[in-house]
CSV table of C-alpha atoms and ligand atoms in Angstrom, one decimal:
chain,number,residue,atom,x,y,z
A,1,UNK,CA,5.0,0.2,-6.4
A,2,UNK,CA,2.4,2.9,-4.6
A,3,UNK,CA,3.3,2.1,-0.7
A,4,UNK,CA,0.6,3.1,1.9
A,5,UNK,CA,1.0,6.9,1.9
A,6,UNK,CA,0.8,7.2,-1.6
A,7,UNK,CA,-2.5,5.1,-1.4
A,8,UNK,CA,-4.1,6.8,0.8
A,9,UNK,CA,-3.3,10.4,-1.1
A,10,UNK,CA,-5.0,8.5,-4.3
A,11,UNK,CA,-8.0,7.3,-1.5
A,12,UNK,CA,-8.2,10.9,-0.5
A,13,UNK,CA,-8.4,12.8,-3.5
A,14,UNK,CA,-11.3,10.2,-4.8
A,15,UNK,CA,-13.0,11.0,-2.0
A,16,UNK,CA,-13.2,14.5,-2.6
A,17,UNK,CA,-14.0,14.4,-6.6
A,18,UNK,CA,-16.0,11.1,-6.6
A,19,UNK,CA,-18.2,11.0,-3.5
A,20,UNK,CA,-22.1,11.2,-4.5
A,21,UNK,CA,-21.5,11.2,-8.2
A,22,UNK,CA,-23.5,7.8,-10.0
A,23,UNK,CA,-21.6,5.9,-12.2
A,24,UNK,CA,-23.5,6.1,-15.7
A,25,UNK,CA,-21.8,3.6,-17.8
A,26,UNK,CA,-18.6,1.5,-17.8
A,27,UNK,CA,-16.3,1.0,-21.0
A,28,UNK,CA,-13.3,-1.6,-20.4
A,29,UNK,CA,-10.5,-1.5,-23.0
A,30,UNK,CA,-8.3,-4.2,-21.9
A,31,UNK,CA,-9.3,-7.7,-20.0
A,32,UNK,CA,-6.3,-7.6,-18.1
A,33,UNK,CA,-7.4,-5.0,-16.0
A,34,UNK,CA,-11.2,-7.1,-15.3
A,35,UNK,CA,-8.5,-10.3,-14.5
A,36,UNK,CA,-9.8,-10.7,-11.4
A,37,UNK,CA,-13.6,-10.2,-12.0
A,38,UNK,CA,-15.0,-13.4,-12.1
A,39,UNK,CA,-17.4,-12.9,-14.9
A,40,UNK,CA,-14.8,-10.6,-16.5
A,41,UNK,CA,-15.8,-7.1,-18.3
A,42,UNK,CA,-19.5,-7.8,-19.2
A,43,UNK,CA,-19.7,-8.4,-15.4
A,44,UNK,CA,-17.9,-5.2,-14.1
A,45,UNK,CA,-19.6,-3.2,-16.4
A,46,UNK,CA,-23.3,-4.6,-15.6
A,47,UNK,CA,-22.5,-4.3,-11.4
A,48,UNK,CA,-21.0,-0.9,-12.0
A,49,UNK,CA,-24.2,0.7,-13.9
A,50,UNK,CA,-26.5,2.9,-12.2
A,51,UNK,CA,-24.0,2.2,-9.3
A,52,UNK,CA,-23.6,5.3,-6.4
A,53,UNK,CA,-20.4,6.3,-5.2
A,54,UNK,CA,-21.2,6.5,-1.6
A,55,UNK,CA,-17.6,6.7,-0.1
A,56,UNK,CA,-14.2,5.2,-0.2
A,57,UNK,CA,-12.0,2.8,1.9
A,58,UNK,CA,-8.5,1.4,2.5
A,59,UNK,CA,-6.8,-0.9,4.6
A,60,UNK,CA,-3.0,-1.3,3.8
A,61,UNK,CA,-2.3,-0.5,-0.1
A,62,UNK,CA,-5.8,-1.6,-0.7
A,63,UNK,CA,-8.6,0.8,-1.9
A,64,UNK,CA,-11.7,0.7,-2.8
A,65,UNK,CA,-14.9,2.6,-3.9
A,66,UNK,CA,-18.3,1.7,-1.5
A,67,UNK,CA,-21.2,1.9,-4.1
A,68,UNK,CA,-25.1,2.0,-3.4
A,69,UNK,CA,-27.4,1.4,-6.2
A,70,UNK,CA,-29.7,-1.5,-8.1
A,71,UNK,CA,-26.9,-3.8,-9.0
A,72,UNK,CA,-26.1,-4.5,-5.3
A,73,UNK,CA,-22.7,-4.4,-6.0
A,74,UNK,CA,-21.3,-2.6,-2.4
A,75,UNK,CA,-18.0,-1.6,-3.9
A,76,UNK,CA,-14.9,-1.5,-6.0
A,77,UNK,CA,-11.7,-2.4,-5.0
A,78,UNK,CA,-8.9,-1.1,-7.5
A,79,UNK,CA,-5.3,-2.5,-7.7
A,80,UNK,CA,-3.0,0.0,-8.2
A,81,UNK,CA,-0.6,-2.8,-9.6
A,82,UNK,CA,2.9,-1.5,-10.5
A,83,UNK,CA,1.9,1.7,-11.9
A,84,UNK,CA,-2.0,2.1,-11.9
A,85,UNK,CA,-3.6,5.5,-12.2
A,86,UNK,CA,-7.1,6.4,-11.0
A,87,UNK,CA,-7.1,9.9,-13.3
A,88,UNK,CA,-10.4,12.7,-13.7
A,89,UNK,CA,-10.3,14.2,-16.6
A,90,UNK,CA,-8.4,14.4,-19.7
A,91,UNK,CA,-5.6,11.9,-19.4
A,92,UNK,CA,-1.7,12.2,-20.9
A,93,UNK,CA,-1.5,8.5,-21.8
A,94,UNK,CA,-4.7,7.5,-23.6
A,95,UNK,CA,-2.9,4.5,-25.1
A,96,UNK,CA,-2.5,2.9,-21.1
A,97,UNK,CA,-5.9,3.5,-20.3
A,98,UNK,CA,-7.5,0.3,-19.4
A,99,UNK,CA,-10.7,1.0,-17.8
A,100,UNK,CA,-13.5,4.1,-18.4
A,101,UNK,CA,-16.3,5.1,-16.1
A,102,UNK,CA,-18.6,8.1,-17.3
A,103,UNK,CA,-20.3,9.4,-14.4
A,104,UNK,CA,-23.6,11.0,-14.1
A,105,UNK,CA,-21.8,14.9,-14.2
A,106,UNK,CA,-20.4,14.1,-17.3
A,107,UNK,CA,-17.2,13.5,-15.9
A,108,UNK,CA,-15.0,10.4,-17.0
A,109,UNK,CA,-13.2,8.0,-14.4
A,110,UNK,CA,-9.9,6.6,-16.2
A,111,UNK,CA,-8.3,3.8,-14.9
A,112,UNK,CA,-4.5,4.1,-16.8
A,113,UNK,CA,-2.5,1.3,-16.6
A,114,UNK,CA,1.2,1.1,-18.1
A,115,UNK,CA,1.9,-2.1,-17.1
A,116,UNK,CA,-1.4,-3.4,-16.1
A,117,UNK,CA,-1.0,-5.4,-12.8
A,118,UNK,CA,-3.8,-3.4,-11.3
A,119,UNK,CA,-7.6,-3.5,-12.0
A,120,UNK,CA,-10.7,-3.5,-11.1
A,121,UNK,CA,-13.1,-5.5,-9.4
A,122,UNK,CA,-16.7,-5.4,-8.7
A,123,UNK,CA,-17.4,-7.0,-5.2
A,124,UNK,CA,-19.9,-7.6,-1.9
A,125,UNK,CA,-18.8,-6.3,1.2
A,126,UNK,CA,-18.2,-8.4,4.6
A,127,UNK,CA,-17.7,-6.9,8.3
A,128,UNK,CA,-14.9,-8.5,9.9
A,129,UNK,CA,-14.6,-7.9,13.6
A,130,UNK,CA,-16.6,-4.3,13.4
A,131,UNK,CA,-14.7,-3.6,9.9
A,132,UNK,CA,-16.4,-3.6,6.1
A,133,UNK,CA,-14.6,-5.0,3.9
A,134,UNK,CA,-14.8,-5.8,0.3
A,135,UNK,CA,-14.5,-9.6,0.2
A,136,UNK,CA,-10.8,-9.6,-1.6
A,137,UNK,CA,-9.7,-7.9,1.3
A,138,UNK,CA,-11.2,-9.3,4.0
A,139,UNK,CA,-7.8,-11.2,5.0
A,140,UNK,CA,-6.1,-8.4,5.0
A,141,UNK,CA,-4.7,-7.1,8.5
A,142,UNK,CA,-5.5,-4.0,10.0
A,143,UNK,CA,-2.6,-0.9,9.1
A,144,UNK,CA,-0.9,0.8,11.8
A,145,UNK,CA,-2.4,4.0,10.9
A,146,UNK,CA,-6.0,2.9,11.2
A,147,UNK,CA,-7.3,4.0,14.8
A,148,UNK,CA,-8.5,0.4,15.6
A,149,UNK,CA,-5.1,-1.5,15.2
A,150,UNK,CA,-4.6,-3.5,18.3
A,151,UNK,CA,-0.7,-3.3,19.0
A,152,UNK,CA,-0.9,-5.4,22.0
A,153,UNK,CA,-2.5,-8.1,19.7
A,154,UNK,CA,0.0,-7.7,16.6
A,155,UNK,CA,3.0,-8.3,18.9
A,156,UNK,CA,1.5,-11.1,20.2
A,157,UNK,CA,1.1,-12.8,16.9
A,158,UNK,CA,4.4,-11.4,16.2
A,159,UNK,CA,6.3,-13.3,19.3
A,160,UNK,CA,4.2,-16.4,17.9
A,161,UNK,CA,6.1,-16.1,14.8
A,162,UNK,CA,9.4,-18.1,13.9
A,163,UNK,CA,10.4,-15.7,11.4
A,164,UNK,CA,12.4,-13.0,9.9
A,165,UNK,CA,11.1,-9.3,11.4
A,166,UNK,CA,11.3,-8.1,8.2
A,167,UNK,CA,9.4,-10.8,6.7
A,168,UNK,CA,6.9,-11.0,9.3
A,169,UNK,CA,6.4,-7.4,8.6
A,170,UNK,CA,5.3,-8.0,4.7
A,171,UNK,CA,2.6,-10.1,5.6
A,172,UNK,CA,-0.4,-8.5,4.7
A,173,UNK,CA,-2.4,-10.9,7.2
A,174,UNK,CA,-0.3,-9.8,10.3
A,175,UNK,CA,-0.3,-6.1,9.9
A,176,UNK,CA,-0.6,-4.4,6.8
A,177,UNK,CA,0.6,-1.9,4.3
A,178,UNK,CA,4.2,-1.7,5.3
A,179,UNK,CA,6.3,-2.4,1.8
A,180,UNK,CA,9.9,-2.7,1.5
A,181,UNK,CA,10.4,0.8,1.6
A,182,UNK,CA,8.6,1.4,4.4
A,183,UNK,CA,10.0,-1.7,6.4
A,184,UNK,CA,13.4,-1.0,5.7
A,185,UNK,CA,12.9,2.6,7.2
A,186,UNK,CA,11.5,1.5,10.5
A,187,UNK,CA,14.1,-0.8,11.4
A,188,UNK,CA,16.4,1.5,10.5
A,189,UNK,CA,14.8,3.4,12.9
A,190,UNK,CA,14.3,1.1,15.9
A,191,UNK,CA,17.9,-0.5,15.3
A,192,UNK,CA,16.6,-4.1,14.1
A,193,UNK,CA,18.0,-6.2,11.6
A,194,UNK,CA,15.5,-7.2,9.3
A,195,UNK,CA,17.1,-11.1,9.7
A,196,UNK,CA,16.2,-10.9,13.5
A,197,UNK,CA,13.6,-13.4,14.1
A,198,UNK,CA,10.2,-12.2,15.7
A,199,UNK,CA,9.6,-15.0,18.1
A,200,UNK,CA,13.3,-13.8,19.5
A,201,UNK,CA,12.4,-10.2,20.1
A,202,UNK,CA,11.0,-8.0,23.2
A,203,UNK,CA,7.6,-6.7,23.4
A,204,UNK,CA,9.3,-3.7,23.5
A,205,UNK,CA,11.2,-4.0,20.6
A,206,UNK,CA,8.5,-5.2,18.6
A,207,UNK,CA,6.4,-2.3,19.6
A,208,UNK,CA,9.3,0.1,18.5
A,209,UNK,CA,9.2,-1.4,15.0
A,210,UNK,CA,5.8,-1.0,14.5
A,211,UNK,CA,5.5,2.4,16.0
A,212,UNK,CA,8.3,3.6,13.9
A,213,UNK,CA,6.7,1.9,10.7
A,214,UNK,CA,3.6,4.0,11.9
A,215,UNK,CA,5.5,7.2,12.1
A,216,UNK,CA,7.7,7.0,8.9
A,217,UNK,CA,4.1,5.9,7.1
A,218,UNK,CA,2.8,9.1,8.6
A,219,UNK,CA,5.6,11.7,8.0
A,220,UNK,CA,5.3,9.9,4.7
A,221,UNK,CA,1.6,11.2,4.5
A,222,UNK,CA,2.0,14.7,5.6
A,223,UNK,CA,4.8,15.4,3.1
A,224,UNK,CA,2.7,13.5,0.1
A,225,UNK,CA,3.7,10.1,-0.1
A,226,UNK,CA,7.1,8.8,-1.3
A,227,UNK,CA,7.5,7.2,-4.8
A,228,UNK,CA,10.2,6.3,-6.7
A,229,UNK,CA,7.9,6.1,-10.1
A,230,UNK,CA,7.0,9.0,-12.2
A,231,UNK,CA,4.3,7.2,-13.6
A,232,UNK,CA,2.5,7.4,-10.1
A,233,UNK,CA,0.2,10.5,-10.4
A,234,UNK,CA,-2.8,11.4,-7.9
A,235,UNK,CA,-6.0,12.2,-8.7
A,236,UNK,CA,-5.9,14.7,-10.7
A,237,UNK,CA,-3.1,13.7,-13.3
A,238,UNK,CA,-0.1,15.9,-11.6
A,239,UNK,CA,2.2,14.7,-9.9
A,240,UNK,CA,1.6,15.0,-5.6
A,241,UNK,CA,5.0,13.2,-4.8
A,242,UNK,CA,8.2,14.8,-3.8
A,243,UNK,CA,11.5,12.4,-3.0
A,244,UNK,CA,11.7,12.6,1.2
A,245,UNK,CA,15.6,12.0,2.5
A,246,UNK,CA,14.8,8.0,3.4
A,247,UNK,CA,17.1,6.9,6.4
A,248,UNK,CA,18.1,3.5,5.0
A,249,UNK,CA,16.8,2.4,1.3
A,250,UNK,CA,18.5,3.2,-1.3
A,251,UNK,CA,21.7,4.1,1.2
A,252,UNK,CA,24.3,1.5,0.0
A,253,UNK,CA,27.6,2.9,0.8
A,254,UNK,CA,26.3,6.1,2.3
A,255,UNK,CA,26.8,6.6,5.7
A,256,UNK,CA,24.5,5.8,8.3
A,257,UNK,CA,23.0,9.3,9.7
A,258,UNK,CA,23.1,8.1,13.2
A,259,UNK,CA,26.6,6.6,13.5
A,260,UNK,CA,28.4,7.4,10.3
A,261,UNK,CA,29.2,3.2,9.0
A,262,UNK,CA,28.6,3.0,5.4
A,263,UNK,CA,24.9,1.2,5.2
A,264,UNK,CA,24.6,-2.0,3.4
A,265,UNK,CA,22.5,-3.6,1.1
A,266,UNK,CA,21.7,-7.5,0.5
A,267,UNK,CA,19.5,-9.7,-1.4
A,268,UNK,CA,15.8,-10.1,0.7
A,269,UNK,CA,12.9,-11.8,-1.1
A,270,UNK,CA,13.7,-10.8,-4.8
A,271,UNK,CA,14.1,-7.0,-3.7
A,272,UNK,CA,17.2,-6.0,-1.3
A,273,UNK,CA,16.8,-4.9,2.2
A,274,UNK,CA,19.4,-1.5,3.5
A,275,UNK,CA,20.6,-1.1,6.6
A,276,UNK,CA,23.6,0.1,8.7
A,277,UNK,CA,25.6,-2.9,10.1
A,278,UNK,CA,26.9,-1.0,13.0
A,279,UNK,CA,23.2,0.0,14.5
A,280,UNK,CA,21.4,-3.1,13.5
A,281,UNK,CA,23.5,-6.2,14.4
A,282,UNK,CA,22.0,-9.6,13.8
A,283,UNK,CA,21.6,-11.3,16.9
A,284,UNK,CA,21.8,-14.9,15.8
A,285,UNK,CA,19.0,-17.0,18.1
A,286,UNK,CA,20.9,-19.4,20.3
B,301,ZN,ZN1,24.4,3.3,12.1
């Protein structure tokens, strides 16, 4: 599953091919992928003709398209899903592609789709305190790379939270786009076991997870995002990701880099959590 870096690679590359071009016509090959448009393909494909790309946006692992044009259809958010491809040009796998967008150069938009959990979706835009949004991700909090998150406020929430750290920091509505991966790496980082419950913790501490999650998110950037799936291309078909040395996931039995304790793994929310037992001690609430 594309975490935040890798999202933001896809966002960027979109950006630079996509930006200006009109979206001509709009053929969907699989209703899976329109799942979440209300009115389903006939829908996307009437909102998306004649549509202008006039930008792109993401907040957390969500991206979208902004669009200007007759329709009045202000954007379109794509779900990467498990394993979803936004590809220009000739595509490798023509028997996943889901969704294709001719564009006014000539050019074809492939949406490619393996397992289909991702899609596409046609949508108004909202502004939600100073943000637009597309309306599916309105909800969604702000990400701790964007350069209007409010730390002050997110530990605040976080101290009103009776919950696991870790859990606290899936939830896309208190701060978003950190994914196991990601999570896993920061407390690694700021010595927290992910069992350690929010309300329980110091500003301080909290502020060190999330500034950690913000700096592993951003290393993650600058060397090309992180993925563990070789169906996860960028933009232009190739692949733009190359395995990082992660601190904690994926560690079991290895030793921890900081102390040398062999890091552990355990079941956390269907998925499993790593971390070194030795520099992240759960501190049971008294
Ligand atoms: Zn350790």
């Amino acid at each position: 599953m594309p975490e935040l870096p890798e999202v933001e690679v896809v966002r960027r590359g979109l950006h630079h091919h996509l930006v200006g071009k009109t979206i001509v016509s709009t053929s969907v090959r699989h209703d899976r992928a329109v799942r979440r448009q209300p009115g389903g393909a006939p829908e996307l494909t009437g909102l998306l003709a004649g549509q202008q790309i006039s930008g792109t946006g993401r907040r957390g692992k969500y991206l979208w398209l902004t669009l200007e044009g007759p329709t009045g259809a202000q954007a379109l958010v794509v779900h990467l899903g498990m394993s979803g491809q936004m590809l220009i040009g000739p595509i490798s796998r023509p028997q996943h592609l889901r969704i294709a967008a001719t564009l006014d150069d000539g050019s074809v938009l492939s949406f490619v789709d393996q397992r289909t959990f991702g899609g596409w979706m046609a949508t108004d835009v909202v502004t939600v305190d100073g943000s637009e949004l597309p309306e599916p991700v309105a909800h969604i909090a702000r990400d701790p790379l964007d350069e209007r998150f409010d730390m002050a406020a997110v530990v605040t929430r976080l101290r009103g939270k009776h919950t696991e750290i870790k859990r606290a920091l899936l939830d896309q509505t208190l701060v978003s786009g950190v994914g196991n991966i990601y999570a896993d790496e920061a407390l690694w980082q700021a010595r927290v076991h992910g069992r350690r419950l929010s309300d329980g913790m110091s500003r301080a501490k909290l502020t060190e997870v999330l500034d950690s999650a913000a700096g592993v998110m951003r290393l993650a950037l600058e060397q090309g995002g992180t993925s563990f799936d070789d169906l996860y291309v960028n933009v232009n078909g190739e692949s733009g990701y190359f395995e990082r040395s992660l601190e904690a996931y994926g560690r079991e039995g290895e030793p921890c880099r900081r102390c040398g304790r062999a890091m552990r793994r355990e079941a956390f929310m269907n998925r499993s959590s790593y971390f070194c037992p030795s520099c992240q001690r759960l501190v049971e609430p008294r």
